[in-house]
Amino acid sequence: MKIESRLAQIGSIKEPVTGAVSFPVYQSTAFRHPRLGESTGFDYARTKSPTRTVLEEAAAELESGDAGFACSSGMAALTTIFSLFGQGDHLLVSLDLYGGTYRLLERIMSRFGVTASYVDTNDLDALNTLVTPSTKAILIETPTNPLMMITDLERVCAWAKSKHLLSIVDNTLLTPFFQRPIELGADIVVHSATKYLGGHNDVLAGLIVTKGKELSEQMAFLHNSLGAVLGPQDSWLLMRGMKTLALRMERHQANATAIANWLLTHEAVDVVYYPALPHHPGHEEQSRQSSGNTGIFSFRLKNAAYVEPILRHVKLIAFAESLGGVESLMTYPAVQTHADIPLEIRERIGVDDRLLRFSVGIEHQDDLIADLAQAFEAAKREIGEA
Ligand SMILES: *Cc1c(COP(=O)(O)O)cnc(C)c1O
């Protein structure tokens, strides 16, 4: 069955008692045992809970993995994954990394003796230089955010396998609708489901999908032991969002492409970072390994003085963090999402004071372009270049 159909049908054929089309929210944390030594399969909700199970099975299937785990946030999912590692272990991690993941590694995992090297994960020479006998895994974001760097997953996951490293891919930006890393060789996929999977800026959630029996059992142990699991209400809300993922991603992509092209021709804009554009350095790899493009991109203005007035004058577009929802949001990575990343790293990768990131929603692209145009005009007037 095609992925559009599988998404629309999440949970709808799995409630045998009433036949409910929308899978119910089972709020219970405790489950009666029929008799000593017997279980319905549910014992205690941290370990397994019916609504969450439907979501987890759907996630595993959509990502072509063997097991899915729903967590209370994307960071909870990453914490659970990083708990595979311990004293002395070393990780290779995408250079242009999500700020929260960087903070988790540097401020928390470091206390448990886990170290990380930040590297362009598409650069095999750099990876070969940094890999040590203690290296246990590589964590890849592709595209990265905000600079949209692309990693060739098939090539790098094969390299990781040859070095006996686990390949972990953060697939938040593309979702399984556009990209399925496990099919390209990854062992673990992680999502901030708060973003495109939830899709409505109204549920905080994370998902992990694992490939292989042993790894899936290890992850089940960590998920239950750490306990950062997703509750029944939020599991339901996430599934309800995921049902329309295909429609939303197609619209996000179409809008983002139109607006990126409009910005390319704007006199105040220096660079547009979006892998759908043919000049993007990762365009070819992205087109090969993914069936489409995400709805976020970044652009650098020629003059940093434009940033503040543009953010103040946008009306339809909200000046807000986060990404992946139906509403358009624009953020200033250097002072918001990436504030925890040291200036030295930010400058090396290009997250500077002229860079804006745009999470394009599903509004009409003409309205979004008109909003941007008036904000640019107002900024120009204020700066006095008119
Ligand atoms: C938002 C985000 C996270 C963290 O997820 P939360 O749901 O906010 O905890 C991790 N990785 C990426 C790529 C993200 O965008």
Tab-separated table of C-alpha atoms and ligand atoms in Angstrom:
chain	number	residue	atom	x	y	z
A	1	MET	CA	0.000	0.000	0.000
A	2	LYS	CA	1.226	3.497	-0.800
A	3	ILE	CA	2.375	5.704	2.074
A	4	GLU	CA	-0.489	8.224	1.608
A	5	SER	CA	-3.009	5.438	2.289
A	6	ARG	CA	-1.058	4.046	5.238
A	7	LEU	CA	-0.852	7.512	6.804
A	8	ALA	CA	-4.561	8.242	6.391
A	9	GLN	CA	-5.440	4.861	7.940
A	10	ILE	CA	-3.243	5.022	11.059
A	11	GLY	CA	-5.121	3.292	13.875
A	12	SER	CA	-8.396	3.077	12.026
A	13	ILE	CA	-8.557	-0.706	11.657
A	14	LYS	CA	-7.245	-1.767	15.032
A	15	GLU	CA	-10.081	-1.374	17.540
A	16	PRO	CA	-11.778	-4.763	17.501
A	17	VAL	CA	-14.459	-4.156	20.142
A	18	THR	CA	-16.463	-1.207	18.786
A	19	GLY	CA	-14.929	-0.788	15.330
A	20	ALA	CA	-14.214	2.880	16.101
A	21	VAL	CA	-12.661	4.516	13.049
A	22	SER	CA	-10.506	6.838	15.154
A	23	PHE	CA	-8.532	4.723	17.596
A	24	PRO	CA	-9.632	5.525	21.175
A	25	VAL	CA	-7.567	7.149	23.892
A	26	TYR	CA	-6.921	4.509	26.557
A	27	GLN	CA	-6.152	6.623	29.573
A	28	SER	CA	-5.620	3.633	31.908
A	29	THR	CA	-2.196	3.146	33.493
A	30	ALA	CA	-3.075	-0.242	35.030
A	31	PHE	CA	-4.357	-3.372	33.279
A	32	ARG	CA	-6.115	-6.362	34.889
A	33	HIS	CA	-4.452	-9.729	34.571
A	34	PRO	CA	-6.817	-12.587	33.634
A	35	ARG	CA	-5.037	-14.899	36.131
A	36	LEU	CA	-1.635	-15.574	37.627
A	37	GLY	CA	0.984	-15.849	34.894
A	38	GLU	CA	-1.293	-14.357	32.213
A	39	SER	CA	-1.409	-10.871	30.705
A	40	THR	CA	-3.433	-9.151	27.999
A	41	GLY	CA	-0.095	-7.849	26.714
A	42	PHE	CA	-0.557	-4.683	28.756
A	43	ASP	CA	0.638	-4.532	32.371
A	44	TYR	CA	1.624	-0.983	33.223
A	45	ALA	CA	1.417	2.066	30.938
A	46	ARG	CA	5.060	3.102	31.079
A	47	THR	CA	6.023	-0.238	29.542
A	48	LYS	CA	3.185	-0.453	27.037
A	49	SER	CA	-0.059	1.448	26.557
A	50	PRO	CA	-2.699	0.726	23.877
A	51	THR	CA	-2.990	4.142	22.170
A	52	ARG	CA	0.761	4.618	22.208
A	53	THR	CA	1.275	1.114	20.809
A	54	VAL	CA	-0.806	1.919	17.720
A	55	LEU	CA	1.309	5.016	17.141
A	56	GLU	CA	4.563	3.108	17.715
A	57	GLU	CA	3.618	0.337	15.300
A	58	ALA	CA	2.675	2.922	12.662
A	59	ALA	CA	5.986	4.756	13.153
A	60	ALA	CA	8.001	1.542	12.794
A	61	GLU	CA	6.148	0.609	9.632
A	62	LEU	CA	6.377	4.066	8.036
A	63	GLU	CA	10.136	4.213	8.657
A	64	SER	CA	10.692	0.591	7.496
A	65	GLY	CA	12.050	-0.395	10.919
A	66	ASP	CA	11.284	-3.193	13.380
A	67	ALA	CA	10.168	-1.281	16.475
A	68	GLY	CA	8.887	2.183	17.320
A	69	PHE	CA	9.052	4.095	20.612
A	70	ALA	CA	7.033	7.215	21.358
A	71	CYS	CA	8.667	9.680	23.740
A	72	SER	CA	7.531	12.807	25.542
A	73	SER	CA	9.629	15.052	23.254
A	74	GLY	CA	12.327	14.901	20.607
A	75	MET	CA	14.902	15.563	23.338
A	76	ALA	CA	13.468	12.681	25.405
A	77	ALA	CA	13.918	10.448	22.338
A	78	LEU	CA	17.530	11.584	21.911
A	79	THR	CA	18.226	11.109	25.648
A	80	THR	CA	16.870	7.562	25.400
A	81	ILE	CA	19.075	6.852	22.357
A	82	PHE	CA	22.196	8.371	23.936
A	83	SER	CA	21.647	6.102	26.969
A	84	LEU	CA	22.937	3.287	24.747
A	85	PHE	CA	26.351	4.827	25.413
A	86	GLY	CA	28.483	5.230	28.508
A	87	GLN	CA	31.850	6.120	30.005
A	88	GLY	CA	34.544	6.456	27.349
A	89	ASP	CA	32.267	6.224	24.321
A	90	HIS	CA	32.717	8.696	21.475
A	91	LEU	CA	30.189	9.878	18.880
A	92	LEU	CA	30.518	11.569	15.490
A	93	VAL	CA	27.830	14.191	15.097
A	94	SER	CA	26.613	16.586	12.373
A	95	LEU	CA	28.347	19.937	12.577
A	96	ASP	CA	25.271	22.104	11.930
A	97	LEU	CA	23.381	20.355	14.717
A	98	TYR	CA	20.048	21.136	16.383
A	99	GLY	CA	20.974	23.360	19.359
A	100	GLY	CA	19.172	21.228	21.950
A	101	THR	CA	21.015	18.087	20.840
A	102	TYR	CA	24.325	19.933	21.109
A	103	ARG	CA	23.411	21.085	24.635
A	104	LEU	CA	22.384	17.541	25.663
A	105	LEU	CA	25.717	16.148	24.469
A	106	GLU	CA	27.959	18.895	25.821
A	107	ARG	CA	26.279	19.710	29.126
A	108	ILE	CA	24.736	16.383	30.153
A	109	MET	CA	26.103	13.344	28.290
A	110	SER	CA	29.615	14.693	28.901
A	111	ARG	CA	29.020	14.140	32.643
A	112	PHE	CA	28.579	10.435	31.910
A	113	GLY	CA	31.849	10.334	29.989
A	114	VAL	CA	30.326	10.384	26.491
A	115	THR	CA	32.184	12.689	24.082
A	116	ALA	CA	31.276	13.962	20.634
A	117	SER	CA	33.128	15.371	17.620
A	118	TYR	CA	31.233	17.753	15.338
A	119	VAL	CA	31.917	17.184	11.665
A	120	ASP	CA	30.471	17.579	8.187
A	121	THR	CA	28.993	14.068	8.100
A	122	ASN	CA	29.178	14.018	4.309
A	123	ASP	CA	32.970	14.345	4.375
A	124	LEU	CA	34.442	10.811	4.536
A	125	ASP	CA	38.014	12.116	4.868
A	126	ALA	CA	37.031	14.133	7.940
A	127	LEU	CA	35.108	11.143	9.360
A	128	ASN	CA	38.111	8.847	8.830
A	129	THR	CA	40.344	11.346	10.628
A	130	LEU	CA	38.032	11.650	13.647
A	131	VAL	CA	36.948	8.028	14.125
A	132	THR	CA	38.716	6.286	17.046
A	133	PRO	CA	38.486	2.800	18.582
A	134	SER	CA	36.092	4.344	21.146
A	135	THR	CA	33.696	5.701	18.501
A	136	LYS	CA	30.341	3.935	18.807
A	137	ALA	CA	27.962	5.814	16.522
A	138	ILE	CA	27.372	8.588	14.028
A	139	LEU	CA	24.426	10.953	14.404
A	140	ILE	CA	23.363	12.544	11.137
A	141	GLU	CA	20.897	15.336	10.465
A	142	THR	CA	20.115	15.661	6.755
A	143	PRO	CA	19.212	18.287	5.798
A	144	THR	CA	20.763	20.126	8.724
A	145	ASN	CA	19.026	23.109	10.201
A	146	PRO	CA	19.425	25.983	9.480
A	147	LEU	CA	22.090	25.557	6.772
A	148	MET	CA	20.476	22.632	4.973
A	149	MET	CA	23.663	20.615	4.510
A	150	ILE	CA	22.979	17.223	2.902
A	151	THR	CA	24.607	13.895	3.789
A	152	ASP	CA	24.624	10.999	1.328
A	153	LEU	CA	23.008	8.477	3.680
A	154	GLU	CA	23.739	5.332	1.684
A	155	ARG	CA	27.447	6.141	1.406
A	156	VAL	CA	27.927	7.285	4.997
A	157	CYS	CA	25.822	4.521	6.603
A	158	ALA	CA	27.877	1.951	4.617
A	159	TRP	CA	31.067	3.602	5.888
A	160	ALA	CA	29.694	3.499	9.464
A	161	LYS	CA	28.866	-0.206	9.112
A	162	SER	CA	32.434	-0.896	7.928
A	163	LYS	CA	33.687	0.756	11.142
A	164	HIS	CA	31.111	-1.090	13.325
A	165	LEU	CA	29.359	2.163	14.251
A	166	LEU	CA	25.627	2.586	14.695
A	167	SER	CA	24.075	5.047	12.228
A	168	ILE	CA	21.487	7.307	13.826
A	169	VAL	CA	19.546	9.686	11.572
A	170	ASP	CA	17.427	12.599	12.782
A	171	ASN	CA	14.685	12.558	10.134
A	172	THR	CA	12.624	15.415	11.617
A	173	LEU	CA	12.868	17.703	8.594
A	174	LEU	CA	11.893	15.284	5.830
A	175	THR	CA	9.691	12.718	7.634
A	176	PRO	CA	9.187	9.199	6.227
A	177	PHE	CA	6.947	10.719	3.567
A	178	PHE	CA	10.020	12.110	1.789
A	179	GLN	CA	12.956	10.104	3.189
A	180	ARG	CA	13.386	6.712	4.873
A	181	PRO	CA	16.918	6.437	6.298
A	182	ILE	CA	16.608	2.783	7.410
A	183	GLU	CA	16.090	1.798	3.760
A	184	LEU	CA	19.398	3.578	3.068
A	185	GLY	CA	21.324	1.713	5.801
A	186	ALA	CA	20.593	3.534	9.075
A	187	ASP	CA	20.071	1.563	12.312
A	188	ILE	CA	18.050	4.154	14.239
A	189	VAL	CA	15.770	6.978	13.120
A	190	VAL	CA	14.776	9.719	15.526
A	191	HIS	CA	12.140	12.440	15.182
A	192	SER	CA	11.060	15.512	16.930
A	193	ALA	CA	7.443	14.619	16.155
A	194	THR	CA	6.606	18.077	17.501
A	195	LYS	CA	7.461	19.336	14.015
A	196	TYR	CA	6.093	17.907	10.746
A	197	LEU	CA	4.656	14.640	12.079
A	198	GLY	CA	2.414	16.444	14.579
A	199	GLY	CA	2.240	19.308	12.144
A	200	HIS	CA	-0.053	21.740	13.973
A	201	ASN	CA	2.203	23.401	16.561
A	202	ASP	CA	0.123	21.782	19.303
A	203	VAL	CA	1.806	18.574	20.506
A	204	LEU	CA	5.288	17.948	21.901
A	205	ALA	CA	6.503	14.445	21.057
A	206	GLY	CA	9.444	12.351	19.935
A	207	LEU	CA	9.738	9.062	18.061
A	208	ILE	CA	12.479	6.459	17.791
A	209	VAL	CA	12.479	3.669	15.194
A	210	THR	CA	15.037	0.853	15.358
A	211	LYS	CA	16.163	-1.797	12.903
A	212	GLY	CA	17.169	-5.260	14.147
A	213	LYS	CA	16.023	-7.473	17.015
A	214	GLU	CA	18.849	-6.847	19.475
A	215	LEU	CA	18.842	-3.070	19.050
A	216	SER	CA	15.036	-2.986	19.322
A	217	GLU	CA	15.185	-4.955	22.588
A	218	GLN	CA	17.864	-2.651	23.985
A	219	MET	CA	15.790	0.394	23.069
A	220	ALA	CA	12.637	-1.103	24.625
A	221	PHE	CA	14.606	-1.621	27.843
A	222	LEU	CA	15.862	1.997	27.841
A	223	HIS	CA	12.464	3.457	26.876
A	224	ASN	CA	10.775	1.667	29.783
A	225	SER	CA	13.623	2.199	32.263
A	226	LEU	CA	14.099	5.917	31.593
A	227	GLY	CA	10.350	6.438	31.355
A	228	ALA	CA	10.265	9.508	29.085
A	229	VAL	CA	7.244	8.030	27.288
A	230	LEU	CA	4.400	9.769	25.452
A	231	GLY	CA	1.001	9.906	27.185
A	232	PRO	CA	-2.211	8.545	25.624
A	233	GLN	CA	-3.754	11.946	24.783
A	234	ASP	CA	-0.633	13.160	23.024
A	235	SER	CA	-0.211	9.812	21.245
A	236	TRP	CA	-3.715	10.262	19.855
A	237	LEU	CA	-3.079	13.883	18.869
A	238	LEU	CA	0.119	12.917	17.089
A	239	MET	CA	-1.632	10.162	15.115
A	240	ARG	CA	-4.373	12.562	14.167
A	241	GLY	CA	-1.726	14.953	12.814
A	242	MET	CA	0.108	12.205	10.940
A	243	LYS	CA	-2.998	11.223	8.994
A	244	THR	CA	-2.629	14.373	6.855
A	245	LEU	CA	1.188	14.283	6.611
A	246	ALA	CA	1.257	13.597	2.857
A	247	LEU	CA	-0.990	16.553	1.976
A	248	ARG	CA	0.860	18.877	4.303
A	249	MET	CA	4.363	17.943	3.128
A	250	GLU	CA	3.407	18.437	-0.507
A	251	ARG	CA	2.018	21.883	0.245
A	252	HIS	CA	4.983	22.817	2.485
A	253	GLN	CA	7.343	21.848	-0.327
A	254	ALA	CA	5.436	23.734	-3.036
A	255	ASN	CA	5.184	26.883	-0.903
A	256	ALA	CA	8.822	26.748	0.215
A	257	THR	CA	10.035	26.291	-3.364
A	258	ALA	CA	7.993	29.236	-4.643
A	259	ILE	CA	9.113	31.533	-1.818
A	260	ALA	CA	12.779	30.463	-2.010
A	261	ASN	CA	12.727	31.305	-5.720
A	262	TRP	CA	11.105	34.680	-5.010
A	263	LEU	CA	13.770	35.489	-2.383
A	264	LEU	CA	16.551	34.492	-4.799
A	265	THR	CA	15.653	37.433	-7.005
A	266	HIS	CA	15.194	39.933	-4.152
A	267	GLU	CA	17.784	42.732	-4.017
A	268	ALA	CA	18.122	42.558	-0.205
A	269	VAL	CA	18.898	38.826	-0.161
A	270	ASP	CA	22.420	37.477	-0.408
A	271	VAL	CA	22.032	33.651	-0.300
A	272	VAL	CA	19.114	31.194	-0.109
A	273	TYR	CA	19.834	27.779	1.433
A	274	TYR	CA	17.278	25.286	0.131
A	275	PRO	CA	18.181	21.871	-1.323
A	276	ALA	CA	15.362	22.048	-3.889
A	277	LEU	CA	17.247	24.842	-5.673
A	278	PRO	CA	19.571	23.507	-8.407
A	279	HIS	CA	22.531	25.621	-7.204
A	280	HIS	CA	22.428	24.081	-3.706
A	281	PRO	CA	25.586	21.966	-3.137
A	282	GLY	CA	23.550	18.993	-1.882
A	283	HIS	CA	20.817	19.239	-4.537
A	284	GLU	CA	21.816	16.091	-6.420
A	285	GLU	CA	22.255	13.851	-3.355
A	286	GLN	CA	19.016	15.159	-1.876
A	287	SER	CA	17.102	14.400	-5.091
A	288	ARG	CA	18.561	10.898	-5.222
A	289	GLN	CA	17.816	9.811	-1.664
A	290	SER	CA	14.581	11.698	-0.939
A	291	SER	CA	11.361	11.989	-2.892
A	292	GLY	CA	10.865	15.641	-1.941
A	293	ASN	CA	12.000	18.647	0.044
A	294	THR	CA	11.202	19.940	3.484
A	295	GLY	CA	9.212	23.116	4.142
A	296	ILE	CA	11.969	25.035	5.882
A	297	PHE	CA	14.866	26.947	4.413
A	298	SER	CA	17.210	29.735	5.443
A	299	PHE	CA	18.329	32.894	3.749
A	300	ARG	CA	21.053	35.399	4.416
A	301	LEU	CA	20.375	39.108	4.019
A	302	LYS	CA	22.957	41.439	2.554
A	303	ASN	CA	22.556	43.825	5.477
A	304	ALA	CA	22.090	42.705	9.116
A	305	ALA	CA	20.145	45.927	9.798
A	306	TYR	CA	17.191	44.395	7.898
A	307	VAL	CA	16.729	41.551	10.401
A	308	GLU	CA	15.057	43.427	13.251
A	309	PRO	CA	12.530	45.422	11.157
A	310	ILE	CA	11.624	42.396	9.008
A	311	LEU	CA	10.819	40.340	12.120
A	312	ARG	CA	8.776	43.251	13.504
A	313	HIS	CA	6.827	43.905	10.287
A	314	VAL	CA	5.793	40.385	9.229
A	315	LYS	CA	2.086	39.980	9.945
A	316	LEU	CA	0.841	36.658	8.582
A	317	ILE	CA	4.210	35.037	9.305
A	318	ALA	CA	4.818	34.720	13.060
A	319	PHE	CA	8.188	35.523	14.565
A	320	ALA	CA	8.536	32.315	16.590
A	321	GLU	CA	10.749	29.312	17.173
A	322	SER	CA	9.861	25.793	16.089
A	323	LEU	CA	9.090	24.545	12.620
A	324	GLY	CA	6.984	22.088	10.689
A	325	GLY	CA	3.496	23.333	11.547
A	326	VAL	CA	0.690	24.511	9.307
A	327	GLU	CA	1.340	28.110	10.402
A	328	SER	CA	4.351	29.943	8.934
A	329	LEU	CA	7.045	30.812	11.476
A	330	MET	CA	10.249	32.749	11.052
A	331	THR	CA	13.173	32.652	13.450
A	332	TYR	CA	16.604	34.185	13.946
A	333	PRO	CA	18.872	31.171	14.623
A	334	ALA	CA	21.925	33.077	15.925
A	335	VAL	CA	20.036	34.352	18.974
A	336	GLN	CA	17.282	31.747	19.319
A	337	THR	CA	17.516	28.101	18.282
A	338	HIS	CA	21.327	28.171	18.102
A	339	ALA	CA	22.162	30.367	21.084
A	340	ASP	CA	23.628	27.354	22.920
A	341	ILE	CA	26.124	26.664	20.156
A	342	PRO	CA	29.428	28.474	20.745
A	343	LEU	CA	30.126	31.476	18.527
A	344	GLU	CA	33.205	29.776	17.098
A	345	ILE	CA	31.171	26.817	15.753
A	346	ARG	CA	28.326	29.079	14.613
A	347	GLU	CA	30.724	31.213	12.607
A	348	ARG	CA	32.446	28.180	11.148
A	349	ILE	CA	29.176	26.863	9.761
A	350	GLY	CA	27.674	30.234	8.854
A	351	VAL	CA	24.909	30.794	11.425
A	352	ASP	CA	25.581	34.533	11.559
A	353	ASP	CA	23.670	37.722	12.332
A	354	ARG	CA	22.297	37.999	8.754
A	355	LEU	CA	20.698	34.545	8.649
A	356	LEU	CA	16.943	34.010	8.982
A	357	ARG	CA	15.158	30.668	8.969
A	358	PHE	CA	11.689	30.327	7.530
A	359	SER	CA	9.358	27.432	8.345
A	360	VAL	CA	6.867	27.807	5.535
A	361	GLY	CA	3.322	26.836	6.477
A	362	ILE	CA	0.421	25.714	4.340
A	363	GLU	CA	-1.157	29.162	3.800
A	364	HIS	CA	-1.470	30.378	0.198
A	365	GLN	CA	1.971	31.191	-1.204
A	366	ASP	CA	0.730	34.498	-2.681
A	367	ASP	CA	-0.231	35.715	0.789
A	368	LEU	CA	3.114	34.651	2.245
A	369	ILE	CA	5.060	36.386	-0.540
A	370	ALA	CA	2.941	39.526	-0.131
A	371	ASP	CA	3.652	39.508	3.618
A	372	LEU	CA	7.390	39.153	3.038
A	373	ALA	CA	7.348	41.843	0.352
A	374	GLN	CA	5.672	44.382	2.633
A	375	ALA	CA	8.049	43.527	5.530
A	376	PHE	CA	11.085	43.994	3.256
A	377	GLU	CA	9.651	47.307	1.994
A	378	ALA	CA	8.978	48.574	5.533
A	379	ALA	CA	12.497	47.576	6.590
A	380	LYS	CA	13.964	49.386	3.597
A	381	ARG	CA	11.993	52.545	4.409
A	382	GLU	CA	13.126	52.497	8.022
A	383	ILE	CA	16.769	51.983	7.175
A	384	GLY	CA	16.471	54.895	4.806
A	385	GLU	CA	17.673	53.284	1.628
A	386	ALA	CA	14.404	54.001	-0.163
B	1	LIG	C1	13.014	20.339	17.522
B	1	LIG	C2	14.078	19.367	17.180
B	1	LIG	C3	14.570	18.466	18.129
B	1	LIG	C4	14.069	18.455	19.568
B	1	LIG	O1	12.750	18.046	19.639
B	1	LIG	P1	11.703	18.537	20.777
B	1	LIG	O2	10.450	17.871	20.354
B	1	LIG	O3	11.671	20.027	20.728
B	1	LIG	O4	12.220	18.049	22.078
B	1	LIG	C5	15.538	17.549	17.733
B	1	LIG	N1	16.022	17.545	16.473
B	1	LIG	C6	15.574	18.413	15.535
B	1	LIG	C7	16.124	18.348	14.157
B	1	LIG	C8	14.594	19.344	15.849
B	1	LIG	O5	14.164	20.220	14.924
